[in-house]
Short mmCIF file of C-alpha atoms in Angstrom, two decimals:
data_model
loop_
_atom_site.label_atom_id
_atom_site.label_comp_id
_atom_site.label_asym_id
_atom_site.label_seq_id
_atom_site.Cartn_x
_atom_site.Cartn_y
_atom_site.Cartn_z
CA CYS S 1 0.00 0.00 0.00
CA LYS S 2 1.05 3.63 -0.33
CA ILE S 3 1.45 6.27 2.37
CA GLY S 4 1.59 9.47 0.40
CA THR S 5 4.28 8.86 -2.21
CA ARG S 6 6.04 6.09 -0.29
CA GLU S 7 5.42 2.36 -0.32
CA GLY S 8 4.28 0.64 2.86
CA SER S 9 4.05 -3.02 3.79
CA ILE S 10 2.48 -5.15 6.53
CA SER S 11 4.41 -8.23 7.59
CA ILE S 12 2.78 -11.55 8.42
CA LYS S 13 4.11 -11.17 11.97
CA GLU S 14 2.20 -7.92 12.43
CA SER S 15 -1.04 -9.29 10.97
CA LYS S 16 -1.21 -12.90 12.13
CA TRP S 17 -3.68 -12.01 14.88
CA ALA S 18 -6.29 -11.07 12.27
CA ALA S 19 -9.23 -13.46 11.93
CA PRO S 20 -12.63 -13.49 10.20
CA ILE S 21 -15.43 -11.38 11.62
CA GLU S 22 -19.17 -11.70 11.31
CA VAL S 23 -20.37 -9.79 8.25
CA THR S 24 -23.68 -8.91 6.63
CA ASP S 25 -24.81 -10.24 3.25
CA THR S 26 -23.54 -7.12 1.50
CA ASP S 27 -20.12 -7.12 3.15
CA VAL S 28 -17.12 -8.94 1.72
CA ALA S 29 -14.58 -10.51 4.02
CA PRO S 30 -11.78 -12.97 3.30
CA SER S 31 -12.21 -16.41 4.82
CA GLY S 32 -9.52 -18.05 6.91
CA ASN S 33 -6.65 -16.48 8.78
CA ILE S 34 -4.48 -13.97 6.94
CA GLU S 35 -1.43 -16.07 7.74
CA ASP S 36 -3.04 -18.96 5.86
CA LYS S 37 -3.92 -16.85 2.81
CA LYS S 38 -0.92 -14.66 2.13
CA GLN S 39 -2.16 -13.68 -1.33
CA THR S 40 -5.65 -12.59 -0.23
CA ARG S 41 -6.82 -9.61 -2.27
CA PHE S 42 -9.31 -7.13 -0.88
CA PRO S 43 -11.93 -5.55 -3.15
CA LEU S 44 -11.17 -2.11 -4.55
CA GLY S 45 -12.28 0.54 -2.08
CA SER S 46 -11.66 -1.58 1.04
CA VAL S 47 -10.51 0.45 4.03
CA ILE S 48 -7.76 -1.13 6.11
CA GLU S 49 -6.77 0.54 9.37
CA VAL S 50 -3.01 0.53 9.93
CA LYS S 51 -0.50 1.95 12.37
CA VAL S 52 3.01 3.12 11.45
CA LEU S 53 5.73 1.04 13.09
CA ASP S 54 8.82 2.43 11.35
CA LEU S 55 9.17 5.53 9.16
CA GLU S 56 12.95 5.36 8.85
CA SER S 57 13.25 2.39 6.50
CA GLU S 58 12.93 2.76 2.73
CA SER S 59 9.63 0.89 2.80
CA ILE S 60 7.40 2.08 5.63
CA LYS S 61 6.66 -0.74 8.06
CA LEU S 62 3.03 -0.94 9.05
CA GLY S 63 0.91 -3.05 11.36
CA LEU S 64 -2.79 -3.81 11.22
CA GLU S 65 -4.83 -1.57 13.47
CA GLN S 66 -8.37 -2.05 14.70
CA ALA S 67 -10.65 0.10 16.80
CA PRO S 68 -11.56 -2.32 19.60
CA LEU S 69 -15.09 -2.92 20.84
CA ALA S 70 -13.79 -3.31 24.39
CA GLN S 71 -12.47 -0.34 26.33
CA GLY S 72 -9.57 0.03 28.71
CA ALA S 73 -8.01 2.30 31.28
CA LEU S 74 -4.56 2.73 32.81
CA VAL S 75 -3.24 4.87 35.64
CA ALA S 76 0.29 5.10 37.05
CA VAL S 77 1.22 6.92 40.26
CA ASP S 78 4.24 7.56 42.42
CA PRO S 79 3.36 5.52 45.54
CA PHE S 80 5.21 7.91 47.86
CA SER S 81 4.05 11.31 46.60
CA GLY S 82 0.72 10.26 45.09
CA GLN S 83 1.58 12.17 41.93
CA ILE S 84 -0.19 10.77 38.89
CA LYS S 85 2.44 10.02 36.26
CA ALA S 86 0.20 8.68 33.49
CA MET S 87 -3.51 8.31 32.84
CA VAL S 88 -5.45 6.77 29.97
CA GLY S 89 -9.22 6.94 30.25
CA GLY S 90 -10.16 5.02 27.11
CA TYR S 91 -9.17 4.05 23.59
CA ASP S 92 -10.07 7.32 21.83
CA PHE S 93 -10.92 10.61 23.52
CA LYS S 94 -12.57 11.91 20.35
CA GLU S 95 -15.03 9.02 20.43
CA SER S 96 -15.73 9.18 24.18
CA GLN S 97 -14.75 11.76 26.79
CA PHE S 98 -15.72 9.38 29.61
CA ASN S 99 -12.59 8.89 31.73
CA ARG S 100 -12.76 5.27 32.81
CA ALA S 101 -9.64 5.64 34.94
CA ILE S 102 -11.43 7.82 37.48
CA GLN S 103 -15.14 7.62 36.59
CA ALA S 104 -15.90 3.99 35.75
CA LYS S 105 -16.90 1.94 38.79
CA ARG S 106 -16.30 -1.70 37.98
CA LEU S 107 -16.12 -4.93 39.95
CA PRO S 108 -12.48 -5.66 40.88
CA GLY S 109 -12.87 -9.43 41.09
CA SER S 110 -9.83 -11.10 42.60
CA ALA S 111 -7.93 -7.80 42.68
CA ILE S 112 -9.66 -7.14 46.02
CA LYS S 113 -8.02 -10.18 47.62
CA PRO S 114 -4.71 -8.57 48.71
CA LEU S 115 -6.68 -6.09 50.81
CA ILE S 116 -8.51 -8.92 52.58
CA TYR S 117 -5.29 -10.87 53.09
CA ALA S 118 -3.64 -7.78 54.58
CA ALA S 119 -6.57 -7.50 56.98
CA ALA S 120 -6.05 -11.15 57.92
CA LEU S 121 -2.35 -10.57 58.61
CA ASP S 122 -3.40 -7.98 61.18
CA ARG S 123 -5.75 -10.55 62.72
CA GLY S 124 -3.09 -13.16 63.43
CA TYR S 125 -2.62 -14.91 60.11
CA THR S 126 0.87 -15.37 58.68
CA PRO S 127 2.13 -16.25 55.19
CA ALA S 128 2.60 -19.80 56.52
CA THR S 129 -0.90 -20.28 57.94
CA ILE S 130 -2.68 -23.36 56.55
CA ILE S 131 -6.31 -23.05 55.43
CA LEU S 132 -8.30 -25.99 54.11
CA ASP S 133 -9.58 -25.57 50.56
CA THR S 134 -12.76 -27.68 50.64
CA PRO S 135 -16.33 -27.27 49.31
CA LEU S 136 -18.60 -24.69 50.93
CA ILE S 137 -22.39 -24.40 50.83
CA TYR S 138 -24.26 -21.33 52.07
CA GLU S 139 -28.03 -21.08 52.26
CA ASN S 140 -29.98 -17.86 51.89
CA ARG S 141 -33.70 -17.85 52.72
CA GLU S 142 -35.86 -15.12 51.21
CA ILE S 143 -38.03 -13.59 53.93
CA GLU S 144 -41.08 -12.95 51.72
CA THR S 145 -41.25 -16.24 49.83
CA GLY S 146 -39.34 -18.56 52.14
CA LYS S 147 -37.42 -19.82 49.12
CA VAL S 148 -33.95 -21.14 49.94
CA GLU S 149 -31.10 -20.44 47.53
CA GLU S 150 -27.74 -22.15 47.76
CA TRP S 151 -24.38 -20.53 47.06
CA LYS S 152 -21.54 -22.93 46.34
CA PRO S 153 -18.38 -20.88 45.75
CA LYS S 154 -15.71 -22.51 43.61
CA ASN S 155 -12.18 -21.87 42.48
CA TYR S 156 -11.54 -20.73 38.91
CA GLU S 157 -10.14 -24.17 38.07
CA GLN S 158 -13.31 -25.89 39.37
CA LYS S 159 -11.18 -27.87 41.83
CA PHE S 160 -10.52 -27.96 45.58
CA TYR S 161 -6.96 -28.30 46.83
CA GLY S 162 -7.10 -29.30 50.49
CA PRO S 163 -4.54 -27.82 52.95
CA THR S 164 -3.25 -24.60 51.38
CA ARG S 165 -0.73 -22.08 52.66
CA PHE S 166 -1.85 -18.47 53.00
CA ARG S 167 0.87 -17.28 50.59
CA PHE S 168 0.06 -19.92 47.99
CA ALA S 169 -3.65 -19.17 48.19
CA LEU S 170 -3.15 -15.51 47.26
CA ALA S 171 -0.48 -16.26 44.66
CA HIS S 172 -2.88 -18.61 42.88
CA SER S 173 -6.04 -16.61 43.66
CA ARG S 174 -7.94 -19.35 45.47
CA ASN S 175 -11.55 -18.22 45.93
CA VAL S 176 -12.63 -20.74 48.56
CA VAL S 177 -9.67 -20.06 50.85
CA THR S 178 -10.31 -16.31 50.58
CA ILE S 179 -13.95 -16.78 51.57
CA LYS S 180 -12.92 -18.87 54.58
CA ILE S 181 -10.42 -16.20 55.63
CA LEU S 182 -13.04 -13.45 55.27
CA GLU S 183 -15.58 -15.44 57.26
CA ASP S 184 -13.02 -15.99 60.01
CA ILE S 185 -11.82 -12.38 60.38
CA GLY S 186 -15.34 -10.96 60.00
CA VAL S 187 -16.96 -9.12 57.13
CA ASN S 188 -17.44 -5.87 59.06
CA TYR S 189 -13.80 -5.84 60.15
CA ALA S 190 -12.64 -6.46 56.58
CA ALA S 191 -14.97 -3.78 55.15
CA ASN S 192 -13.65 -1.20 57.61
CA TYR S 193 -10.09 -2.29 56.86
CA VAL S 194 -10.33 -1.83 53.10
CA LYS S 195 -12.01 1.53 53.67
CA LYS S 196 -9.00 2.80 55.60
CA LEU S 197 -6.82 1.65 52.68
CA GLY S 198 -8.64 4.15 50.48
CA LEU S 199 -11.68 2.39 49.02
CA GLU S 200 -14.38 5.01 49.43
CA THR S 201 -17.08 2.97 47.71
CA PRO S 202 -19.42 1.46 50.36
CA GLN S 203 -18.62 -2.21 50.76
CA GLN S 204 -21.19 -4.95 50.32
CA ARG S 205 -20.98 -6.49 53.77
CA ASP S 206 -21.32 -10.15 52.98
CA LEU S 207 -19.00 -12.97 51.92
CA SER S 208 -19.26 -12.04 48.23
CA MET S 209 -16.85 -9.25 49.14
CA ALA S 210 -14.09 -11.90 48.97
CA LEU S 211 -14.67 -12.22 45.23
CA GLY S 212 -14.78 -8.49 44.56
CA SER S 213 -18.42 -7.47 44.91
CA PRO S 214 -17.95 -3.71 45.58
CA ALA S 215 -17.45 -1.67 42.40
CA VAL S 216 -14.39 0.61 42.37
CA THR S 217 -12.62 2.94 39.97
CA PRO S 218 -9.15 2.00 38.71
CA LEU S 219 -7.55 4.93 40.53
CA GLU S 220 -9.39 4.05 43.73
CA ILE S 221 -8.07 0.50 43.96
CA LEU S 222 -4.61 1.55 42.77
CA THR S 223 -4.45 4.01 45.66
CA ALA S 224 -5.11 1.10 48.03
CA TYR S 225 -2.25 -0.89 46.51
CA THR S 226 0.16 2.03 46.97
CA VAL S 227 -0.27 1.55 50.72
CA PHE S 228 1.62 -1.73 50.34
CA ALA S 229 4.19 -0.20 48.00
CA ASN S 230 5.13 2.73 50.25
CA GLY S 231 5.29 0.93 53.58
CA GLY S 232 1.82 1.55 55.01
CA PHE S 233 0.79 5.14 54.18
CA LEU S 234 -2.41 6.25 52.50
CA VAL S 235 -1.24 8.93 50.06
CA PRO S 236 -4.09 10.74 48.29
CA PRO S 237 -3.43 10.97 44.54
CA ASN S 238 -2.74 14.42 43.15
CA TYR S 239 -3.08 15.59 39.58
CA ILE S 240 -1.41 19.00 39.67
CA THR S 241 1.92 19.94 41.24
CA ARG S 242 2.34 23.45 39.84
CA ILE S 243 0.40 26.03 37.86
CA ARG S 244 2.48 28.49 35.82
CA ASP S 245 1.60 31.48 33.70
CA ARG S 246 2.79 31.86 30.12
CA ASN S 247 6.04 33.40 31.33
CA GLY S 248 6.84 30.42 33.52
CA ARG S 249 6.07 32.18 36.80
CA ILE S 250 4.63 29.81 39.42
CA LEU S 251 1.10 30.82 40.35
CA GLU S 252 0.25 27.90 42.63
CA SER S 253 2.17 24.88 43.87
CA ILE S 254 2.20 21.94 46.29
CA ASP S 255 6.00 21.82 46.50
CA PRO S 256 7.42 23.05 49.86
CA ALA S 257 10.53 24.20 47.98
CA ASP S 258 8.38 26.79 46.24
CA PHE S 259 6.91 27.96 49.56
CA SER S 260 10.36 28.95 50.78
CA ASN S 261 10.69 31.35 47.86
CA GLY S 262 8.11 33.72 49.28
CA MET S 263 4.97 32.11 47.90
CA ALA S 264 1.85 33.46 49.58
CA ALA S 265 -0.37 31.14 51.59
CA ASP S 266 -3.23 31.49 49.13
CA GLN S 267 -0.93 30.28 46.35
CA ARG S 268 -0.38 26.91 47.96
CA LEU S 269 -2.41 24.09 46.50
CA ILE S 270 -4.25 22.23 49.22
CA ARG S 271 -3.12 18.65 49.52
CA LYS S 272 -4.17 16.05 52.07
CA PRO S 273 -1.09 14.82 53.93
CA PRO S 274 -0.15 11.12 53.88
CA ARG S 275 -1.19 9.17 56.97
CA ARG S 276 -0.15 5.78 58.24
CA VAL S 277 -2.98 3.27 58.00
CA ILE S 278 -1.17 -0.07 58.42
CA SER S 279 2.14 -1.12 59.92
CA PRO S 280 5.30 -1.33 57.78
CA GLU S 281 5.42 -5.04 58.63
CA THR S 282 1.94 -5.74 57.23
CA ALA S 283 2.69 -3.63 54.16
CA TYR S 284 5.89 -5.57 53.50
CA LEU S 285 4.38 -9.01 54.14
CA THR S 286 1.59 -8.25 51.67
CA THR S 287 4.08 -6.92 49.11
CA ASN S 288 6.27 -9.98 49.57
CA ILE S 289 3.32 -12.29 48.93
CA LEU S 290 2.36 -10.24 45.88
CA GLU S 291 5.88 -10.87 44.59
CA SER S 292 4.96 -14.56 44.68
CA VAL S 293 1.95 -13.76 42.48
CA VAL S 294 4.48 -12.64 39.86
CA ARG S 295 7.07 -15.36 40.42
CA GLU S 296 4.77 -18.37 40.54
CA GLY S 297 1.14 -17.28 40.22
CA THR S 298 -1.35 -15.52 38.00
CA GLY S 299 0.83 -12.41 37.54
CA TRP S 300 3.60 -14.30 35.72
CA ARG S 301 3.54 -11.94 32.73
CA ALA S 302 5.08 -9.21 34.91
CA LYS S 303 8.29 -11.25 35.05
CA ALA S 304 9.03 -9.67 31.67
CA LEU S 305 10.25 -6.59 33.58
CA LYS S 306 13.21 -8.62 34.85
CA ARG S 307 13.22 -6.69 38.12
CA PRO S 308 11.42 -7.01 41.47
CA SER S 309 7.72 -6.32 41.10
CA ALA S 310 4.55 -7.21 42.96
CA GLY S 311 0.99 -7.39 41.70
CA LYS S 312 -2.34 -9.12 41.41
CA THR S 313 -4.67 -10.07 38.61
CA GLY S 314 -8.38 -9.49 38.86
CA THR S 315 -11.12 -11.31 36.96
CA THR S 316 -14.84 -11.22 37.64
CA ASN S 317 -16.74 -14.51 37.62
CA ASP S 318 -18.49 -13.70 34.37
CA LEU S 319 -15.32 -12.40 32.66
CA LYS S 320 -16.79 -8.90 32.27
CA ASP S 321 -13.81 -7.16 33.87
CA ALA S 322 -10.10 -7.90 33.63
CA TRP S 323 -7.50 -6.22 35.85
CA TYR S 324 -3.82 -6.17 36.63
CA ILE S 325 -2.56 -3.99 39.45
CA GLY S 326 1.14 -4.04 40.18
CA PHE S 327 4.10 -2.01 41.32
CA ILE S 328 7.86 -1.73 41.45
CA PRO S 329 9.42 0.21 44.36
CA GLN S 330 9.16 3.52 42.49
CA LEU S 331 5.92 3.26 40.50
CA ALA S 332 2.46 1.67 40.81
CA CYS S 333 0.14 1.05 37.88
CA VAL S 334 -3.31 -0.40 37.17
CA SER S 335 -4.62 -1.75 33.87
CA TRP S 336 -8.32 -2.49 33.30
CA VAL S 337 -10.12 -3.92 30.26
CA GLY S 338 -13.87 -4.33 29.76
CA TYR S 339 -16.92 -3.24 27.77
CA ASP S 340 -18.75 -0.03 28.67
CA GLN S 341 -22.03 -1.91 28.36
CA GLU S 342 -21.06 -4.80 30.59
CA ARG S 343 -20.79 -8.15 28.85
CA PRO S 344 -18.25 -11.00 28.89
CA LEU S 345 -14.92 -10.29 27.25
CA GLY S 346 -14.73 -13.83 25.95
CA LYS S 347 -13.52 -17.27 26.93
CA ASN S 348 -10.35 -17.24 29.06
CA GLU S 349 -10.10 -13.43 28.92
CA THR S 350 -8.81 -13.20 32.48
CA GLY S 351 -6.82 -10.43 34.10
CA SER S 352 -3.63 -12.28 33.22
CA ARG S 353 -4.52 -12.52 29.55
CA ALA S 354 -6.54 -9.36 28.85
CA ALA S 355 -5.15 -6.71 31.23
CA ALA S 356 -1.61 -7.75 32.23
CA PRO S 357 -0.09 -7.36 28.73
CA ALA S 358 -1.04 -3.66 28.62
CA TRP S 359 0.46 -3.20 32.10
CA VAL S 360 3.69 -4.89 30.99
CA ASN S 361 3.93 -2.85 27.77
CA PHE S 362 3.55 0.41 29.69
CA MET S 363 5.88 -0.52 32.55
CA GLN S 364 8.64 -1.73 30.23
CA GLU S 365 8.91 1.84 28.95
CA ALA S 366 8.23 3.60 32.25
CA GLU S 367 10.77 1.53 34.22
CA LYS S 368 13.68 2.79 32.12
CA GLN S 369 13.88 5.95 34.21
CA PHE S 370 14.28 4.01 37.47
CA PRO S 371 17.23 1.99 38.79
CA VAL S 372 16.56 -1.64 39.68
CA LYS S 373 15.73 -1.85 43.39
CA ASN S 374 14.42 -4.40 45.84
CA PHE S 375 11.47 -3.61 48.08
CA ARG S 376 12.60 -2.24 51.42
CA ILE S 377 12.46 -4.80 54.24
CA PRO S 378 11.60 -3.41 57.71
CA ASP S 379 14.26 -4.20 60.30
CA THR S 380 11.72 -6.07 62.42
CA ILE S 381 10.85 -8.67 59.76
CA GLU S 382 11.93 -12.22 60.63
CA PHE S 383 12.89 -15.07 58.31
CA HIS S 384 12.31 -18.67 59.38
CA PRO S 385 12.60 -22.02 57.56
CA ILE S 386 9.26 -23.79 57.23
CA ASP S 387 7.78 -26.89 55.67
CA LYS S 388 5.64 -25.83 52.69
CA LYS S 389 3.33 -28.76 53.32
CA ASN S 390 2.14 -27.76 56.79
CA GLY S 391 3.62 -24.33 57.52
CA LEU S 392 5.58 -25.58 60.54
CA LEU S 393 9.24 -24.99 61.34
CA LEU S 394 12.07 -27.00 59.82
CA ALA S 395 15.78 -27.10 60.51
CA GLU S 396 17.67 -24.62 58.35
CA ASP S 397 19.71 -27.40 56.74
CA SER S 398 16.63 -29.43 55.77
CA GLU S 399 16.26 -30.07 52.05
CA LYS S 400 12.57 -29.18 52.32
CA ALA S 401 13.16 -25.87 54.12
CA TYR S 402 11.52 -22.79 52.61
CA PHE S 403 12.39 -19.46 54.21
CA GLU S 404 9.23 -17.55 54.98
CA VAL S 405 8.77 -13.97 56.20
CA PHE S 406 7.04 -13.13 59.47
CA ALA S 407 6.12 -10.11 61.53
CA PRO S 408 7.97 -10.15 64.87
CA GLY S 409 6.76 -12.86 67.22
CA THR S 410 4.37 -14.51 64.74
CA ALA S 411 6.51 -17.38 63.44
CA PRO S 412 5.31 -20.93 64.22
CA THR S 413 6.82 -22.58 67.28
CA LYS S 414 6.15 -26.24 66.42
CA MET S 415 8.61 -28.29 64.41
CA SER S 416 7.41 -30.20 61.38
CA GLY S 417 7.64 -33.98 61.34
CA ASP S 418 7.94 -36.20 58.31
CA LYS S 419 4.54 -37.80 58.89
CA GLN S 420 1.35 -36.60 57.20
CA LEU S 421 -1.27 -34.80 59.25
CA LYS S 422 -3.53 -37.17 61.15
CA ALA S 423 -7.25 -37.44 60.43
CA LYS S 424 -8.15 -35.55 63.61
CA ASP S 425 -5.87 -32.70 62.51
CA PHE S 426 -7.65 -32.44 59.16
CA PHE S 427 -11.00 -32.42 60.98
CA ARG S 428 -9.86 -29.65 63.31
CA LEU S 429 -8.43 -27.74 60.36
CA ASP S 430 -11.75 -27.88 58.53
CA MET S 431 -13.78 -26.90 61.60
CA GLU S 432 -11.52 -24.11 62.86
CA GLY S 433 -10.12 -22.93 59.54
CA THR S 434 -6.45 -22.84 60.56
CA LEU S 435 -3.83 -25.12 62.01
#
């Protein structure tokens, strides 16, 4: 094809994703995948949307472009200052001025789980706590009709996994374990906890909260995640740091450095100060577990950054919303994908598949300005060798030893034996929820 007076070409690599679409009787569309029919000719007058990949070469390199039916949003913030570094509210501002990053309230799905797990850590749970992943049945009787409805929560994989460590449950987004944890710590306690993390949307105070029943905006839930990233402070996001006139003179500012230059009080932009809402230990433990989400769980795509990162996928039960929320020590970012008029994104369109790639693409560019750093570990954090099977202590030189992180004084005191748990232990585990 021609771009002005220059020739342009689209490689098979850049077009292999193309597939047939449903067409009307009057439309003409090639059958089969483009990769299978390299010589497909389109009728004269066909309009093909393309994007320019490379203008420097003699032949302009192009890629197929398509205006998507689904929408998306992305926000990135500095977790320490709250300054918004990037914001995308939708695919095309000319088509829709609705800013989904701050206006669209959508169900977070499993992206709510880290907030509940953080609440559990402050109620005595540890990353090594064992919870039994077994079937649950809840009955709800309608007052007016007396009709009884059953709710049987399941994991995404439609399986139950038995004794499961707290860390593993979050890394692999186990629904049933999360519900058991929420039931144990109390719905009201958890709802108040996530509110102090920055979720202003009123929480639905029942067990469906474990699966992400309260709708939130992308910026709202990202703000909650920054509490983990910055060591326990709720830092309100801010959009504007300075306002200048056309000559560059500062008219208003939030920077204390500007205040020292004689700026009047009425020129200072009002900004809510950060406040501590959880301990640095809880913030770090949650972050450390979210690193496992990336290393071994549903957030595996974020490993492409090749640096320490933490995050969590989010997928609603009906696949209407896909999320990935993650952070490196210097930057936190949320990616959301879904339809404005809520409907399923499609089979297997989970947070990992639909939202995480956009997060990775953005962060791979954004990270270039930051040195590689590890997350800061509070001095009080303890490391102890445990048995992954039962969460109990092991000798440091044991081949099965896995070093787990603990808040001070919370590590297990019992040593693990080589024998399996006895039947009475499984019964107690199922009845009490923890071992």
